[in-house]
């Protein structure tokens, strides 16, 4: 394991996926109120569906909770029906964006090259990218988890990330929304391998980039996962939808 030269604040990011209507803003308000009352060790982000971005950014204005998008197009604008660009996310109040989530790599056949292009778009719009990597169950069972994830890291992270604020999230596809998690030793091994790629690519800066773990993070397992070497936060899906659960995870960081 490479020892980080500096230890940035961990990042706990909630990925609401395609969940949430206006009433759900109350959950975000509850998170922000609790964070304001007892500032946590971690930075906290919520990534709602695009329809709620603007309203959430308004509702949380002046609060320290970061509002983020869940994806962006690689182009700043254009004839791309249904897509959303990075400048649009920023215009709606986002300061961060999840990119390369396995649900997008899987359902939309997003390649590492496309993810890399989206990262450039996010940087150009002033957004902090959170770039997701992860192996499928078949790849893990074939003993390929580490080469798959490090390969994704090499191909999804453009050189332009050098010196920029960004995070990486290790999310084994088979652990997302399933209640299954890798062993702590497996998480540590993959995070160490990702760290080595980050250091190889970005030197000292790469030693301090937060590497989040994602996939069935819950209040019950958060403390153990977050205490794992090289785990610099969590990307939380289902358990981020309820303020009570998300706050318990935040408190564990
Ligand atoms: P989960 O999702 O916490 O519901 O497993 C994590 C993610 O997909 O980011």
PDB file of C-alpha atoms and ligand atoms in Angstrom:
ATOM      1  CA  UNK A   1       0.000   0.000   0.000  1.00  0.00           C
ATOM      2  CA  UNK A   2       1.239   3.470  -0.841  1.00  0.00           C
ATOM      3  CA  UNK A   3       1.049   5.828   2.096  1.00  0.00           C
ATOM      4  CA  UNK A   4      -0.807   8.996   1.188  1.00  0.00           C
ATOM      5  CA  UNK A   5       1.293  12.141   1.585  1.00  0.00           C
ATOM      6  CA  UNK A   6      -1.685  14.194   2.609  1.00  0.00           C
ATOM      7  CA  UNK A   7      -4.994  12.984   3.890  1.00  0.00           C
ATOM      8  CA  UNK A   8      -7.876  14.934   2.383  1.00  0.00           C
ATOM      9  CA  UNK A   9     -11.294  14.878   4.033  1.00  0.00           C
ATOM     10  CA  UNK A  10     -13.193  11.753   3.095  1.00  0.00           C
ATOM     11  CA  UNK A  11     -16.168  12.174   0.782  1.00  0.00           C
ATOM     12  CA  UNK A  12     -19.514  10.557   1.477  1.00  0.00           C
ATOM     13  CA  UNK A  13     -21.659  10.908  -1.654  1.00  0.00           C
ATOM     14  CA  UNK A  14     -25.282   9.844  -1.971  1.00  0.00           C
ATOM     15  CA  UNK A  15     -26.373   8.600  -5.379  1.00  0.00           C
ATOM     16  CA  UNK A  16     -30.156   8.861  -5.523  1.00  0.00           C
ATOM     17  CA  UNK A  17     -30.264   7.241  -9.003  1.00  0.00           C
ATOM     18  CA  UNK A  18     -33.785   7.439 -10.511  1.00  0.00           C
ATOM     19  CA  UNK A  19     -35.458   7.969  -7.162  1.00  0.00           C
ATOM     20  CA  UNK A  20     -36.938  11.138  -5.730  1.00  0.00           C
ATOM     21  CA  UNK A  21     -39.754  13.596  -6.263  1.00  0.00           C
ATOM     22  CA  UNK A  22     -40.109  17.060  -4.803  1.00  0.00           C
ATOM     23  CA  UNK A  23     -41.131  15.677  -1.389  1.00  0.00           C
ATOM     24  CA  UNK A  24     -37.741  13.941  -1.173  1.00  0.00           C
ATOM     25  CA  UNK A  25     -36.077  17.333  -0.767  1.00  0.00           C
ATOM     26  CA  UNK A  26     -37.088  17.074   2.891  1.00  0.00           C
ATOM     27  CA  UNK A  27     -34.562  14.227   3.264  1.00  0.00           C
ATOM     28  CA  UNK A  28     -31.832  16.431   1.802  1.00  0.00           C
ATOM     29  CA  UNK A  29     -32.851  19.294   4.083  1.00  0.00           C
ATOM     30  CA  UNK A  30     -32.656  16.959   7.081  1.00  0.00           C
ATOM     31  CA  UNK A  31     -29.156  15.860   6.062  1.00  0.00           C
ATOM     32  CA  UNK A  32     -28.034  19.469   5.650  1.00  0.00           C
ATOM     33  CA  UNK A  33     -29.499  20.504   9.003  1.00  0.00           C
ATOM     34  CA  UNK A  34     -27.742  17.674  10.835  1.00  0.00           C
ATOM     35  CA  UNK A  35     -24.457  18.378   9.044  1.00  0.00           C
ATOM     36  CA  UNK A  36     -24.719  22.063  10.006  1.00  0.00           C
ATOM     37  CA  UNK A  37     -25.426  21.188  13.618  1.00  0.00           C
ATOM     38  CA  UNK A  38     -22.570  18.704  14.002  1.00  0.00           C
ATOM     39  CA  UNK A  39     -20.043  19.172  11.172  1.00  0.00           C
ATOM     40  CA  UNK A  40     -18.776  15.698  10.224  1.00  0.00           C
ATOM     41  CA  UNK A  41     -15.216  14.687   9.374  1.00  0.00           C
ATOM     42  CA  UNK A  42     -16.323  13.969   5.802  1.00  0.00           C
ATOM     43  CA  UNK A  43     -17.466  16.196   2.989  1.00  0.00           C
ATOM     44  CA  UNK A  44     -21.033  15.275   2.112  1.00  0.00           C
ATOM     45  CA  UNK A  45     -22.634  15.250  -1.338  1.00  0.00           C
ATOM     46  CA  UNK A  46     -26.076  14.311  -2.636  1.00  0.00           C
ATOM     47  CA  UNK A  47     -26.582  13.518  -6.325  1.00  0.00           C
ATOM     48  CA  UNK A  48     -30.324  13.654  -7.041  1.00  0.00           C
ATOM     49  CA  UNK A  49     -31.993  12.981 -10.385  1.00  0.00           C
ATOM     50  CA  UNK A  50     -31.547  15.883 -12.794  1.00  0.00           C
ATOM     51  CA  UNK A  51     -35.143  17.020 -12.299  1.00  0.00           C
ATOM     52  CA  UNK A  52     -34.377  17.830  -8.655  1.00  0.00           C
ATOM     53  CA  UNK A  53     -30.930  19.359  -9.089  1.00  0.00           C
ATOM     54  CA  UNK A  54     -31.958  22.976  -9.297  1.00  0.00           C
ATOM     55  CA  UNK A  55     -34.503  22.704  -6.501  1.00  0.00           C
ATOM     56  CA  UNK A  56     -32.074  20.835  -4.286  1.00  0.00           C
ATOM     57  CA  UNK A  57     -29.323  23.372  -4.934  1.00  0.00           C
ATOM     58  CA  UNK A  58     -31.803  26.113  -3.941  1.00  0.00           C
ATOM     59  CA  UNK A  59     -33.016  24.206  -0.892  1.00  0.00           C
ATOM     60  CA  UNK A  60     -29.433  23.628   0.282  1.00  0.00           C
ATOM     61  CA  UNK A  61     -28.082  27.043  -0.640  1.00  0.00           C
ATOM     62  CA  UNK A  62     -25.782  28.268   2.119  1.00  0.00           C
ATOM     63  CA  UNK A  63     -25.427  24.730   3.489  1.00  0.00           C
ATOM     64  CA  UNK A  64     -22.215  22.733   3.309  1.00  0.00           C
ATOM     65  CA  UNK A  65     -23.776  19.729   1.527  1.00  0.00           C
ATOM     66  CA  UNK A  66     -22.504  19.469  -2.053  1.00  0.00           C
ATOM     67  CA  UNK A  67     -25.084  18.905  -4.799  1.00  0.00           C
ATOM     68  CA  UNK A  68     -24.014  16.752  -7.748  1.00  0.00           C
ATOM     69  CA  UNK A  69     -25.180  15.213 -11.001  1.00  0.00           C
ATOM     70  CA  UNK A  70     -25.191  11.501 -11.862  1.00  0.00           C
ATOM     71  CA  UNK A  71     -23.834  11.709 -15.417  1.00  0.00           C
ATOM     72  CA  UNK A  72     -23.160  14.258 -18.138  1.00  0.00           C
ATOM     73  CA  UNK A  73     -22.715  14.290 -21.904  1.00  0.00           C
ATOM     74  CA  UNK A  74     -19.208  14.816 -23.254  1.00  0.00           C
ATOM     75  CA  UNK A  75     -20.315  17.795 -25.381  1.00  0.00           C
ATOM     76  CA  UNK A  76     -21.168  21.169 -23.844  1.00  0.00           C
ATOM     77  CA  UNK A  77     -24.358  21.416 -25.928  1.00  0.00           C
ATOM     78  CA  UNK A  78     -25.862  19.968 -29.070  1.00  0.00           C
ATOM     79  CA  UNK A  79     -28.610  17.929 -30.673  1.00  0.00           C
ATOM     80  CA  UNK A  80     -28.595  15.093 -28.103  1.00  0.00           C
ATOM     81  CA  UNK A  81     -32.207  14.508 -27.123  1.00  0.00           C
ATOM     82  CA  UNK A  82     -32.600  13.625 -23.462  1.00  0.00           C
ATOM     83  CA  UNK A  83     -28.991  14.241 -22.511  1.00  0.00           C
ATOM     84  CA  UNK A  84     -27.615  16.796 -20.076  1.00  0.00           C
ATOM     85  CA  UNK A  85     -24.290  18.587 -20.434  1.00  0.00           C
ATOM     86  CA  UNK A  86     -21.756  19.433 -17.757  1.00  0.00           C
ATOM     87  CA  UNK A  87     -22.346  23.214 -18.095  1.00  0.00           C
ATOM     88  CA  UNK A  88     -26.078  22.516 -17.602  1.00  0.00           C
ATOM     89  CA  UNK A  89     -25.360  20.643 -14.377  1.00  0.00           C
ATOM     90  CA  UNK A  90     -23.192  23.511 -13.160  1.00  0.00           C
ATOM     91  CA  UNK A  91     -25.873  26.007 -14.196  1.00  0.00           C
ATOM     92  CA  UNK A  92     -28.415  24.059 -12.124  1.00  0.00           C
ATOM     93  CA  UNK A  93     -26.185  24.328  -9.047  1.00  0.00           C
ATOM     94  CA  UNK A  94     -24.140  21.118  -9.173  1.00  0.00           C
ATOM     95  CA  UNK A  95     -20.461  21.252  -8.241  1.00  0.00           C
ATOM     96  CA  UNK A  96     -19.721  17.523  -8.596  1.00  0.00           C
ATOM     97  CA  UNK A  97     -20.709  14.761 -11.001  1.00  0.00           C
ATOM     98  CA  UNK A  98     -20.641  10.957 -10.846  1.00  0.00           C
ATOM     99  CA  UNK A  99     -19.229   9.518 -14.087  1.00  0.00           C
ATOM    100  CA  UNK A 100     -18.837   5.996 -15.424  1.00  0.00           C
ATOM    101  CA  UNK A 101     -21.255   4.418 -12.945  1.00  0.00           C
ATOM    102  CA  UNK A 102     -21.619   0.719 -13.721  1.00  0.00           C
ATOM    103  CA  UNK A 103     -25.339   1.193 -14.383  1.00  0.00           C
ATOM    104  CA  UNK A 104     -24.317   3.501 -17.224  1.00  0.00           C
ATOM    105  CA  UNK A 105     -21.391   1.383 -18.376  1.00  0.00           C
ATOM    106  CA  UNK A 106     -23.755  -1.624 -18.341  1.00  0.00           C
ATOM    107  CA  UNK A 107     -27.074  -0.248 -19.611  1.00  0.00           C
ATOM    108  CA  UNK A 108     -25.659   2.281 -22.074  1.00  0.00           C
ATOM    109  CA  UNK A 109     -22.464   0.486 -23.060  1.00  0.00           C
ATOM    110  CA  UNK A 110     -20.365   3.411 -21.912  1.00  0.00           C
ATOM    111  CA  UNK A 111     -16.713   2.742 -22.638  1.00  0.00           C
ATOM    112  CA  UNK A 112     -13.732   3.986 -20.667  1.00  0.00           C
ATOM    113  CA  UNK A 113     -12.936   6.325 -23.563  1.00  0.00           C
ATOM    114  CA  UNK A 114     -16.420   7.864 -23.320  1.00  0.00           C
ATOM    115  CA  UNK A 115     -16.076   8.183 -19.564  1.00  0.00           C
ATOM    116  CA  UNK A 116     -12.718   9.902 -20.070  1.00  0.00           C
ATOM    117  CA  UNK A 117     -14.325  12.367 -22.509  1.00  0.00           C
ATOM    118  CA  UNK A 118     -17.057  13.077 -19.966  1.00  0.00           C
ATOM    119  CA  UNK A 119     -14.405  13.730 -17.325  1.00  0.00           C
ATOM    120  CA  UNK A 120     -12.871  16.381 -19.595  1.00  0.00           C
ATOM    121  CA  UNK A 121     -16.315  17.945 -20.055  1.00  0.00           C
ATOM    122  CA  UNK A 122     -16.879  17.984 -16.303  1.00  0.00           C
ATOM    123  CA  UNK A 123     -13.508  19.624 -15.652  1.00  0.00           C
ATOM    124  CA  UNK A 124     -14.188  22.254 -18.319  1.00  0.00           C
ATOM    125  CA  UNK A 125     -17.455  23.085 -16.535  1.00  0.00           C
ATOM    126  CA  UNK A 126     -15.717  23.329 -13.158  1.00  0.00           C
ATOM    127  CA  UNK A 127     -17.296  20.151 -11.783  1.00  0.00           C
ATOM    128  CA  UNK A 128     -15.482  17.666  -9.510  1.00  0.00           C
ATOM    129  CA  UNK A 129     -15.731  14.269 -11.204  1.00  0.00           C
ATOM    130  CA  UNK A 130     -16.268  11.101  -9.164  1.00  0.00           C
ATOM    131  CA  UNK A 131     -15.182   8.364 -11.554  1.00  0.00           C
ATOM    132  CA  UNK A 132     -16.566   4.867 -10.939  1.00  0.00           C
ATOM    133  CA  UNK A 133     -14.724   1.608 -11.584  1.00  0.00           C
ATOM    134  CA  UNK A 134     -15.695  -1.966 -10.807  1.00  0.00           C
ATOM    135  CA  UNK A 135     -15.657  -5.567 -11.932  1.00  0.00           C
ATOM    136  CA  UNK A 136     -18.610  -7.876 -12.627  1.00  0.00           C
ATOM    137  CA  UNK A 137     -19.147 -11.083 -10.683  1.00  0.00           C
ATOM    138  CA  UNK A 138     -17.933 -13.172 -13.627  1.00  0.00           C
ATOM    139  CA  UNK A 139     -14.749 -11.095 -13.812  1.00  0.00           C
ATOM    140  CA  UNK A 140     -14.142 -11.493 -10.059  1.00  0.00           C
ATOM    141  CA  UNK A 141     -14.786 -15.228 -10.197  1.00  0.00           C
ATOM    142  CA  UNK A 142     -12.297 -15.472 -13.053  1.00  0.00           C
ATOM    143  CA  UNK A 143      -9.671 -13.811 -10.837  1.00  0.00           C
ATOM    144  CA  UNK A 144      -9.736 -10.724 -13.036  1.00  0.00           C
ATOM    145  CA  UNK A 145     -11.013  -8.099 -10.573  1.00  0.00           C
ATOM    146  CA  UNK A 146      -7.719  -6.272 -10.140  1.00  0.00           C
ATOM    147  CA  UNK A 147      -6.644  -6.096 -13.799  1.00  0.00           C
ATOM    148  CA  UNK A 148     -10.163  -5.062 -14.853  1.00  0.00           C
ATOM    149  CA  UNK A 149     -10.364  -2.262 -12.305  1.00  0.00           C
ATOM    150  CA  UNK A 150      -6.827  -0.978 -12.847  1.00  0.00           C
ATOM    151  CA  UNK A 151      -7.408  -1.115 -16.612  1.00  0.00           C
ATOM    152  CA  UNK A 152     -10.580   0.942 -16.191  1.00  0.00           C
ATOM    153  CA  UNK A 153      -8.631   3.391 -14.016  1.00  0.00           C
ATOM    154  CA  UNK A 154      -5.907   3.799 -16.638  1.00  0.00           C
ATOM    155  CA  UNK A 155      -8.391   4.302 -19.479  1.00  0.00           C
ATOM    156  CA  UNK A 156     -11.084   6.370 -17.757  1.00  0.00           C
ATOM    157  CA  UNK A 157      -8.812   8.989 -16.155  1.00  0.00           C
ATOM    158  CA  UNK A 158      -7.480  11.566 -18.626  1.00  0.00           C
ATOM    159  CA  UNK A 159      -4.130  13.276 -17.984  1.00  0.00           C
ATOM    160  CA  UNK A 160      -6.006  16.559 -17.562  1.00  0.00           C
ATOM    161  CA  UNK A 161      -7.066  15.408 -14.090  1.00  0.00           C
ATOM    162  CA  UNK A 162      -3.550  16.261 -12.939  1.00  0.00           C
ATOM    163  CA  UNK A 163      -3.817  18.876 -10.202  1.00  0.00           C
ATOM    164  CA  UNK A 164      -7.634  18.931 -10.353  1.00  0.00           C
ATOM    165  CA  UNK A 165     -10.103  18.019  -7.615  1.00  0.00           C
ATOM    166  CA  UNK A 166     -11.522  14.575  -8.331  1.00  0.00           C
ATOM    167  CA  UNK A 167     -12.337  11.280  -6.669  1.00  0.00           C
ATOM    168  CA  UNK A 168     -12.450   7.669  -7.787  1.00  0.00           C
ATOM    169  CA  UNK A 169     -15.079   5.178  -6.596  1.00  0.00           C
ATOM    170  CA  UNK A 170     -14.494   1.420  -6.522  1.00  0.00           C
ATOM    171  CA  UNK A 171     -17.896  -0.167  -6.970  1.00  0.00           C
ATOM    172  CA  UNK A 172     -17.929  -3.914  -7.638  1.00  0.00           C
ATOM    173  CA  UNK A 173     -20.925  -4.349  -9.943  1.00  0.00           C
ATOM    174  CA  UNK A 174     -22.125  -7.432  -8.046  1.00  0.00           C
ATOM    175  CA  UNK A 175     -22.204  -5.498  -4.750  1.00  0.00           C
ATOM    176  CA  UNK A 176     -24.453  -2.692  -5.977  1.00  0.00           C
ATOM    177  CA  UNK A 177     -27.975  -2.893  -4.583  1.00  0.00           C
ATOM    178  CA  UNK A 178     -27.526  -6.568  -3.677  1.00  0.00           C
ATOM    179  CA  UNK A 179     -26.636  -6.395   0.008  1.00  0.00           C
ATOM    180  CA  UNK A 180     -23.398  -8.231  -0.852  1.00  0.00           C
ATOM    181  CA  UNK A 181     -20.028  -6.650  -0.128  1.00  0.00           C
ATOM    182  CA  UNK A 182     -16.462  -7.817  -0.767  1.00  0.00           C
ATOM    183  CA  UNK A 183     -14.382  -8.829   2.233  1.00  0.00           C
ATOM    184  CA  UNK A 184     -12.452  -6.024   3.867  1.00  0.00           C
ATOM    185  CA  UNK A 185      -9.243  -7.653   2.575  1.00  0.00           C
ATOM    186  CA  UNK A 186     -10.614  -7.597  -0.983  1.00  0.00           C
ATOM    187  CA  UNK A 187     -11.620  -3.931  -0.680  1.00  0.00           C
ATOM    188  CA  UNK A 188      -8.155  -3.091   0.693  1.00  0.00           C
ATOM    189  CA  UNK A 189      -6.425  -4.982  -2.132  1.00  0.00           C
ATOM    190  CA  UNK A 190      -8.378  -3.261  -4.919  1.00  0.00           C
ATOM    191  CA  UNK A 191      -8.040   0.171  -3.312  1.00  0.00           C
ATOM    192  CA  UNK A 192      -4.274  -0.344  -3.008  1.00  0.00           C
ATOM    193  CA  UNK A 193      -4.135  -1.312  -6.693  1.00  0.00           C
ATOM    194  CA  UNK A 194      -6.134   1.804  -7.673  1.00  0.00           C
ATOM    195  CA  UNK A 195      -3.855   3.939  -5.483  1.00  0.00           C
ATOM    196  CA  UNK A 196      -0.820   2.568  -7.302  1.00  0.00           C
ATOM    197  CA  UNK A 197      -2.334   3.597 -10.659  1.00  0.00           C
ATOM    198  CA  UNK A 198      -3.175   7.061  -9.305  1.00  0.00           C
ATOM    199  CA  UNK A 199       0.384   7.550  -8.048  1.00  0.00           C
ATOM    200  CA  UNK A 200       1.837   6.231 -11.304  1.00  0.00           C
ATOM    201  CA  UNK A 201      -0.370   8.641 -13.270  1.00  0.00           C
ATOM    202  CA  UNK A 202      -0.460  11.721 -11.056  1.00  0.00           C
ATOM    203  CA  UNK A 203       2.472  11.465  -8.626  1.00  0.00           C
ATOM    204  CA  UNK A 204       1.985  13.162  -5.240  1.00  0.00           C
ATOM    205  CA  UNK A 205      -1.444  14.382  -6.258  1.00  0.00           C
ATOM    206  CA  UNK A 206      -2.455  10.819  -7.023  1.00  0.00           C
ATOM    207  CA  UNK A 207      -1.407   9.812  -3.515  1.00  0.00           C
ATOM    208  CA  UNK A 208      -4.072  12.067  -2.010  1.00  0.00           C
ATOM    209  CA  UNK A 209      -7.051  11.581  -4.349  1.00  0.00           C
ATOM    210  CA  UNK A 210      -9.920  10.053  -2.328  1.00  0.00           C
ATOM    211  CA  UNK A 211     -10.847   6.524  -3.377  1.00  0.00           C
ATOM    212  CA  UNK A 212     -14.434   5.857  -2.316  1.00  0.00           C
ATOM    213  CA  UNK A 213     -15.938   2.419  -1.863  1.00  0.00           C
ATOM    214  CA  UNK A 214     -19.479   1.848  -3.148  1.00  0.00           C
ATOM    215  CA  UNK A 215     -21.832  -1.115  -3.195  1.00  0.00           C
ATOM    216  CA  UNK A 216     -24.303  -1.948  -0.400  1.00  0.00           C
ATOM    217  CA  UNK A 217     -22.800   0.505   2.089  1.00  0.00           C
ATOM    218  CA  UNK A 218     -25.195   0.650   5.040  1.00  0.00           C
ATOM    219  CA  UNK A 219     -25.145   2.056   8.576  1.00  0.00           C
ATOM    220  CA  UNK A 220     -24.229  -1.450   9.804  1.00  0.00           C
ATOM    221  CA  UNK A 221     -21.089  -1.903   7.675  1.00  0.00           C
ATOM    222  CA  UNK A 222     -19.971   1.702   7.093  1.00  0.00           C
ATOM    223  CA  UNK A 223     -17.553   2.030  10.009  1.00  0.00           C
ATOM    224  CA  UNK A 224     -15.619  -1.112   9.103  1.00  0.00           C
ATOM    225  CA  UNK A 225     -15.467  -0.266   5.400  1.00  0.00           C
ATOM    226  CA  UNK A 226     -14.479   3.356   6.023  1.00  0.00           C
ATOM    227  CA  UNK A 227     -11.677   2.255   8.380  1.00  0.00           C
ATOM    228  CA  UNK A 228     -10.106   0.130   5.615  1.00  0.00           C
ATOM    229  CA  UNK A 229      -6.710   1.342   4.346  1.00  0.00           C
ATOM    230  CA  UNK A 230      -7.010   3.609   1.283  1.00  0.00           C
ATOM    231  CA  UNK A 231     -10.797   3.917   1.604  1.00  0.00           C
ATOM    232  CA  UNK A 232     -11.403   7.666   1.459  1.00  0.00           C
ATOM    233  CA  UNK A 233     -15.174   7.723   1.628  1.00  0.00           C
ATOM    234  CA  UNK A 234     -18.254   6.023   0.260  1.00  0.00           C
ATOM    235  CA  UNK A 235     -20.610   6.243  -2.685  1.00  0.00           C
ATOM    236  CA  UNK A 236     -23.975   5.288  -1.273  1.00  0.00           C
ATOM    237  CA  UNK A 237     -27.045   4.341  -3.290  1.00  0.00           C
ATOM    238  CA  UNK A 238     -30.085   2.916  -1.496  1.00  0.00           C
ATOM    239  CA  UNK A 239     -29.009   3.964   1.989  1.00  0.00           C
ATOM    240  CA  UNK A 240     -28.652   7.605   0.905  1.00  0.00           C
ATOM    241  CA  UNK A 241     -32.375   8.014   0.235  1.00  0.00           C
ATOM    242  CA  UNK A 242     -33.316   8.276   3.911  1.00  0.00           C
ATOM    243  CA  UNK A 243     -31.626  11.005   5.940  1.00  0.00           C
ATOM    244  CA  UNK A 244     -31.420   8.798   9.038  1.00  0.00           C
ATOM    245  CA  UNK A 245     -29.438   6.041   7.283  1.00  0.00           C
ATOM    246  CA  UNK A 246     -27.284   8.440   5.284  1.00  0.00           C
ATOM    247  CA  UNK A 247     -26.437  10.436   8.419  1.00  0.00           C
ATOM    248  CA  UNK A 248     -25.410   7.240  10.225  1.00  0.00           C
ATOM    249  CA  UNK A 249     -22.995   6.495   7.378  1.00  0.00           C
ATOM    250  CA  UNK A 250     -21.696  10.075   7.412  1.00  0.00           C
ATOM    251  CA  UNK A 251     -21.091   9.806  11.153  1.00  0.00           C
ATOM    252  CA  UNK A 252     -19.025   6.651  10.627  1.00  0.00           C
ATOM    253  CA  UNK A 253     -16.478   8.454   8.404  1.00  0.00           C
TER     254      UNK A 253
HETATM  255  P1  LIG B   1     -26.046   0.775  -3.381  1.00  0.00           P
HETATM  256  O1  LIG B   1     -25.578   1.564  -4.696  1.00  0.00           O
HETATM  257  O2  LIG B   1     -25.485   1.507  -2.189  1.00  0.00           O
HETATM  258  O3  LIG B   1     -27.544   0.835  -3.418  1.00  0.00           O
HETATM  259  O4  LIG B   1     -25.509  -0.616  -3.478  1.00  0.00           O
HETATM  260  C1  LIG B   1     -24.298   2.131  -4.768  1.00  0.00           C
HETATM  261  C2  LIG B   1     -24.116   2.807  -6.109  1.00  0.00           C
HETATM  262  O5  LIG B   1     -24.616   2.287  -7.113  1.00  0.00           O
HETATM  263  O6  LIG B   1     -23.477   3.867  -6.196  1.00  0.00           O
END
